[in-house]
């Protein structure tokens, strides 16, 4: 399908927005009047710029508070309209969006609305313009797309149709099924936006919290499927009012927008299903190569300029250094299926250790990269020595390198073959750590939505509930993404701005390791002389109030310094190590199918982390 985007969705002056939209590969653009009015370019210049960038001007908008008014305001509105038609002629735009009247002066009279819209359409026709009538969810009398359609049908003018906007429809929980009854030629435009479910006033919600499809909670693909069943073949156009996107780099937002549409077309195809009666609708869609869902973690790589403290920590947790890379200053540490790479050669950032890369188990690493590339993720150049196994990698939005691996599979060269694994001591008593449970990545606040879409669309992960966690210095947003079977999980946290002078930088990342006997692991750590993150006594008093686990268990948890959570599936015990540079390690033990991440305990962790000076490194 043709892909468009409204200029309101991006940051910057109009010329820069157009450049970014063109560079991201869009076919068309909705020009917002504000952007044009404020631009130092004539409509003819905007027209020429758009044409140079290969962009059609698909819509000009918005035209407000027109219909169902008394004669005097109608006369004024028609005068306004004539001016808009003249600008549109200069722009070369032929569709004008008219949104439903929000003025208290509007009259609740569909016949009057239809008559006046007919008059507007008649005037528009003289300028070769068509009117797309959109029901705003907060319209005075028309706040529903089917109501707008009834008025359009009543007006019965070839230059008048409806504009459907997924936000206005889905924010009101309207069933989009009835859209299928609207003839395709009367759907003049389709605007798409997603949004997180927020119980708030709909105007405020729409103007500040819209996001690209795949970043929020709406079933946008389901709606598009209904629209395509009508035979609609106009553009899929993103119209996103978002406070953060208004501030973010336009090039990056435009690429994210395009990624959203690619993914949306794919999801729409899924909603349509592979049956003959849906074939015409499906034919309009362009599909990227199918997602290759990771099956687990192959490794995590920590940039460890001063490797000693991290190596010491891993030893205390029961890891063994099992190898060194044949051509790079990278050590392999293993325990069970948990593998940690310490990259001692990484540049000294001044911040100390950091999480640099994640290895994901993929059933087909090359296909994983093709998928990521089709969804506009930067593929990383392969820097490897001649004998090294091929490693396919892409960059996640926050710069974390994601390697697609096939560990120890007979049909695929394994990355572990690049390590001299001569140090594995068979006499070493096995520790309790079994595998990597999850990885938690802190995202810059203005890239959180981009990162969410990346993990959903590129890796095919399922989003979990979005959480807000109190922290002494701010409110932390957190959302987990996992495979259906939960074997591979990533938690994204958004870093806050830190407006206090003394607010610490919390761009921490952490690796959570699964233990089959967490009491033994924390004991092992203490025996090695390494303290875990201390948990205040008050936590255990509160835990006793919230859960009755029996006196004995409560005493043990308190003595060991373990945190506790439960859900309807099972129980969860965990603890943390102290932070080193930008990373810390969490040890977790799941019982009986517990699905969460101990998020209730995150505020305790954050408070404890803030109360401690950072350990000295090196
Ligand atoms: O918020 C608004 O006023 C507004 C304007 C134009 C639109 O297409 C829309 O969906 C909302
Ligand atoms: Mg709209």
PDB file of N, CA, C and O in Angstrom, residues 54 58 81 109 121 177 202 212 263 267 275 320 424 452 490 512 527 585 594:
ATOM      1  N   UNK A  54      10.020  12.920  -4.013  1.00  0.00           N
ATOM      2  CA  UNK A  54       9.156  11.806  -4.410  1.00  0.00           C
ATOM      3  C   UNK A  54       7.913  11.686  -3.547  1.00  0.00           C
ATOM      4  O   UNK A  54       7.335  10.607  -3.434  1.00  0.00           O
ATOM      5  N   UNK A  58      -0.783  14.174  -0.029  1.00  0.00           N
ATOM      6  CA  UNK A  58      -2.002  13.380  -0.027  1.00  0.00           C
ATOM      7  C   UNK A  58      -3.157  14.079   0.669  1.00  0.00           C
ATOM      8  O   UNK A  58      -4.313  13.736   0.439  1.00  0.00           O
ATOM      9  N   UNK A  81     -12.806  28.805   3.784  1.00  0.00           N
ATOM     10  CA  UNK A  81     -12.591  27.655   2.907  1.00  0.00           C
ATOM     11  C   UNK A  81     -12.030  28.086   1.556  1.00  0.00           C
ATOM     12  O   UNK A  81     -11.123  27.455   1.011  1.00  0.00           O
ATOM     13  N   UNK A 109     -27.910  18.692  14.547  1.00  0.00           N
ATOM     14  CA  UNK A 109     -28.883  18.517  13.468  1.00  0.00           C
ATOM     15  C   UNK A 109     -28.139  17.910  12.267  1.00  0.00           C
ATOM     16  O   UNK A 109     -27.438  18.609  11.531  1.00  0.00           O
ATOM     17  N   UNK A 121     -18.641  20.852  -0.276  1.00  0.00           N
ATOM     18  CA  UNK A 121     -18.130  19.936  -1.299  1.00  0.00           C
ATOM     19  C   UNK A 121     -18.343  20.524  -2.699  1.00  0.00           C
ATOM     20  O   UNK A 121     -17.500  20.373  -3.588  1.00  0.00           O
ATOM     21  N   UNK A 177     -15.841  -3.197  12.947  1.00  0.00           N
ATOM     22  CA  UNK A 177     -16.411  -4.131  11.973  1.00  0.00           C
ATOM     23  C   UNK A 177     -17.332  -3.433  10.978  1.00  0.00           C
ATOM     24  O   UNK A 177     -17.290  -3.702   9.768  1.00  0.00           O
ATOM     25  N   UNK A 202     -10.153  12.204  26.435  1.00  0.00           N
ATOM     26  CA  UNK A 202      -9.732  11.698  25.124  1.00  0.00           C
ATOM     27  C   UNK A 202      -8.986  12.749  24.295  1.00  0.00           C
ATOM     28  O   UNK A 202      -8.065  12.418  23.547  1.00  0.00           O
ATOM     29  N   UNK A 212       3.129   5.325  17.249  1.00  0.00           N
ATOM     30  CA  UNK A 212       3.040   4.579  15.994  1.00  0.00           C
ATOM     31  C   UNK A 212       2.450   3.191  16.253  1.00  0.00           C
ATOM     32  O   UNK A 212       2.685   2.609  17.319  1.00  0.00           O
ATOM     33  N   UNK A 263       5.615  -3.302   9.653  1.00  0.00           N
ATOM     34  CA  UNK A 263       5.119  -4.310  10.601  1.00  0.00           C
ATOM     35  C   UNK A 263       3.587  -4.363  10.583  1.00  0.00           C
ATOM     36  O   UNK A 263       2.985  -5.430  10.666  1.00  0.00           O
ATOM     37  N   UNK A 267       1.084  -7.487  10.025  1.00  0.00           N
ATOM     38  CA  UNK A 267       0.075  -7.912  11.002  1.00  0.00           C
ATOM     39  C   UNK A 267      -1.320  -7.902  10.395  1.00  0.00           C
ATOM     40  O   UNK A 267      -2.168  -8.724  10.753  1.00  0.00           O
ATOM     41  N   UNK A 275      -7.089 -16.985   3.265  1.00  0.00           N
ATOM     42  CA  UNK A 275      -8.252 -17.645   2.664  1.00  0.00           C
ATOM     43  C   UNK A 275      -8.635 -16.903   1.386  1.00  0.00           C
ATOM     44  O   UNK A 275      -8.374 -15.695   1.271  1.00  0.00           O
ATOM     45  N   UNK A 320      33.164 -20.237  35.796  1.00  0.00           N
ATOM     46  CA  UNK A 320      34.547 -20.575  35.494  1.00  0.00           C
ATOM     47  C   UNK A 320      34.940 -19.872  34.202  1.00  0.00           C
ATOM     48  O   UNK A 320      34.142 -19.833  33.259  1.00  0.00           O
ATOM     49  N   UNK A 424      38.502 -25.234  30.892  1.00  0.00           N
ATOM     50  CA  UNK A 424      37.404 -25.839  31.644  1.00  0.00           C
ATOM     51  C   UNK A 424      37.970 -26.939  32.546  1.00  0.00           C
ATOM     52  O   UNK A 424      38.604 -27.851  32.075  1.00  0.00           O
ATOM     53  N   UNK A 452      10.536  -0.352  22.081  1.00  0.00           N
ATOM     54  CA  UNK A 452       9.416  -1.304  22.230  1.00  0.00           C
ATOM     55  C   UNK A 452       9.046  -1.892  20.880  1.00  0.00           C
ATOM     56  O   UNK A 452       8.846  -3.098  20.745  1.00  0.00           O
ATOM     57  N   UNK A 490      13.317  -9.807  27.660  1.00  0.00           N
ATOM     58  CA  UNK A 490      14.058  -8.555  27.782  1.00  0.00           C
ATOM     59  C   UNK A 490      13.149  -7.599  28.541  1.00  0.00           C
ATOM     60  O   UNK A 490      11.958  -7.512  28.254  1.00  0.00           O
ATOM     61  N   UNK A 512      20.066 -10.976  34.393  1.00  0.00           N
ATOM     62  CA  UNK A 512      19.475 -11.818  35.430  1.00  0.00           C
ATOM     63  C   UNK A 512      19.796 -13.271  35.115  1.00  0.00           C
ATOM     64  O   UNK A 512      19.516 -13.760  34.018  1.00  0.00           O
ATOM     65  N   UNK A 527      30.313 -16.256  51.070  1.00  0.00           N
ATOM     66  CA  UNK A 527      31.525 -16.987  51.456  1.00  0.00           C
ATOM     67  C   UNK A 527      32.750 -16.429  50.729  1.00  0.00           C
ATOM     68  O   UNK A 527      33.842 -16.373  51.272  1.00  0.00           O
ATOM     69  N   UNK A 585      24.238  -7.606  38.456  1.00  0.00           N
ATOM     70  CA  UNK A 585      23.720  -8.930  38.128  1.00  0.00           C
ATOM     71  C   UNK A 585      22.588  -9.229  39.101  1.00  0.00           C
ATOM     72  O   UNK A 585      22.639  -8.847  40.265  1.00  0.00           O
ATOM     73  N   UNK A 594       6.004 -19.107  37.627  1.00  0.00           N
ATOM     74  CA  UNK A 594       5.905 -17.652  37.856  1.00  0.00           C
ATOM     75  C   UNK A 594       6.337 -16.931  36.579  1.00  0.00           C
ATOM     76  O   UNK A 594       7.343 -17.289  35.969  1.00  0.00           O
TER      77      UNK A 594
END
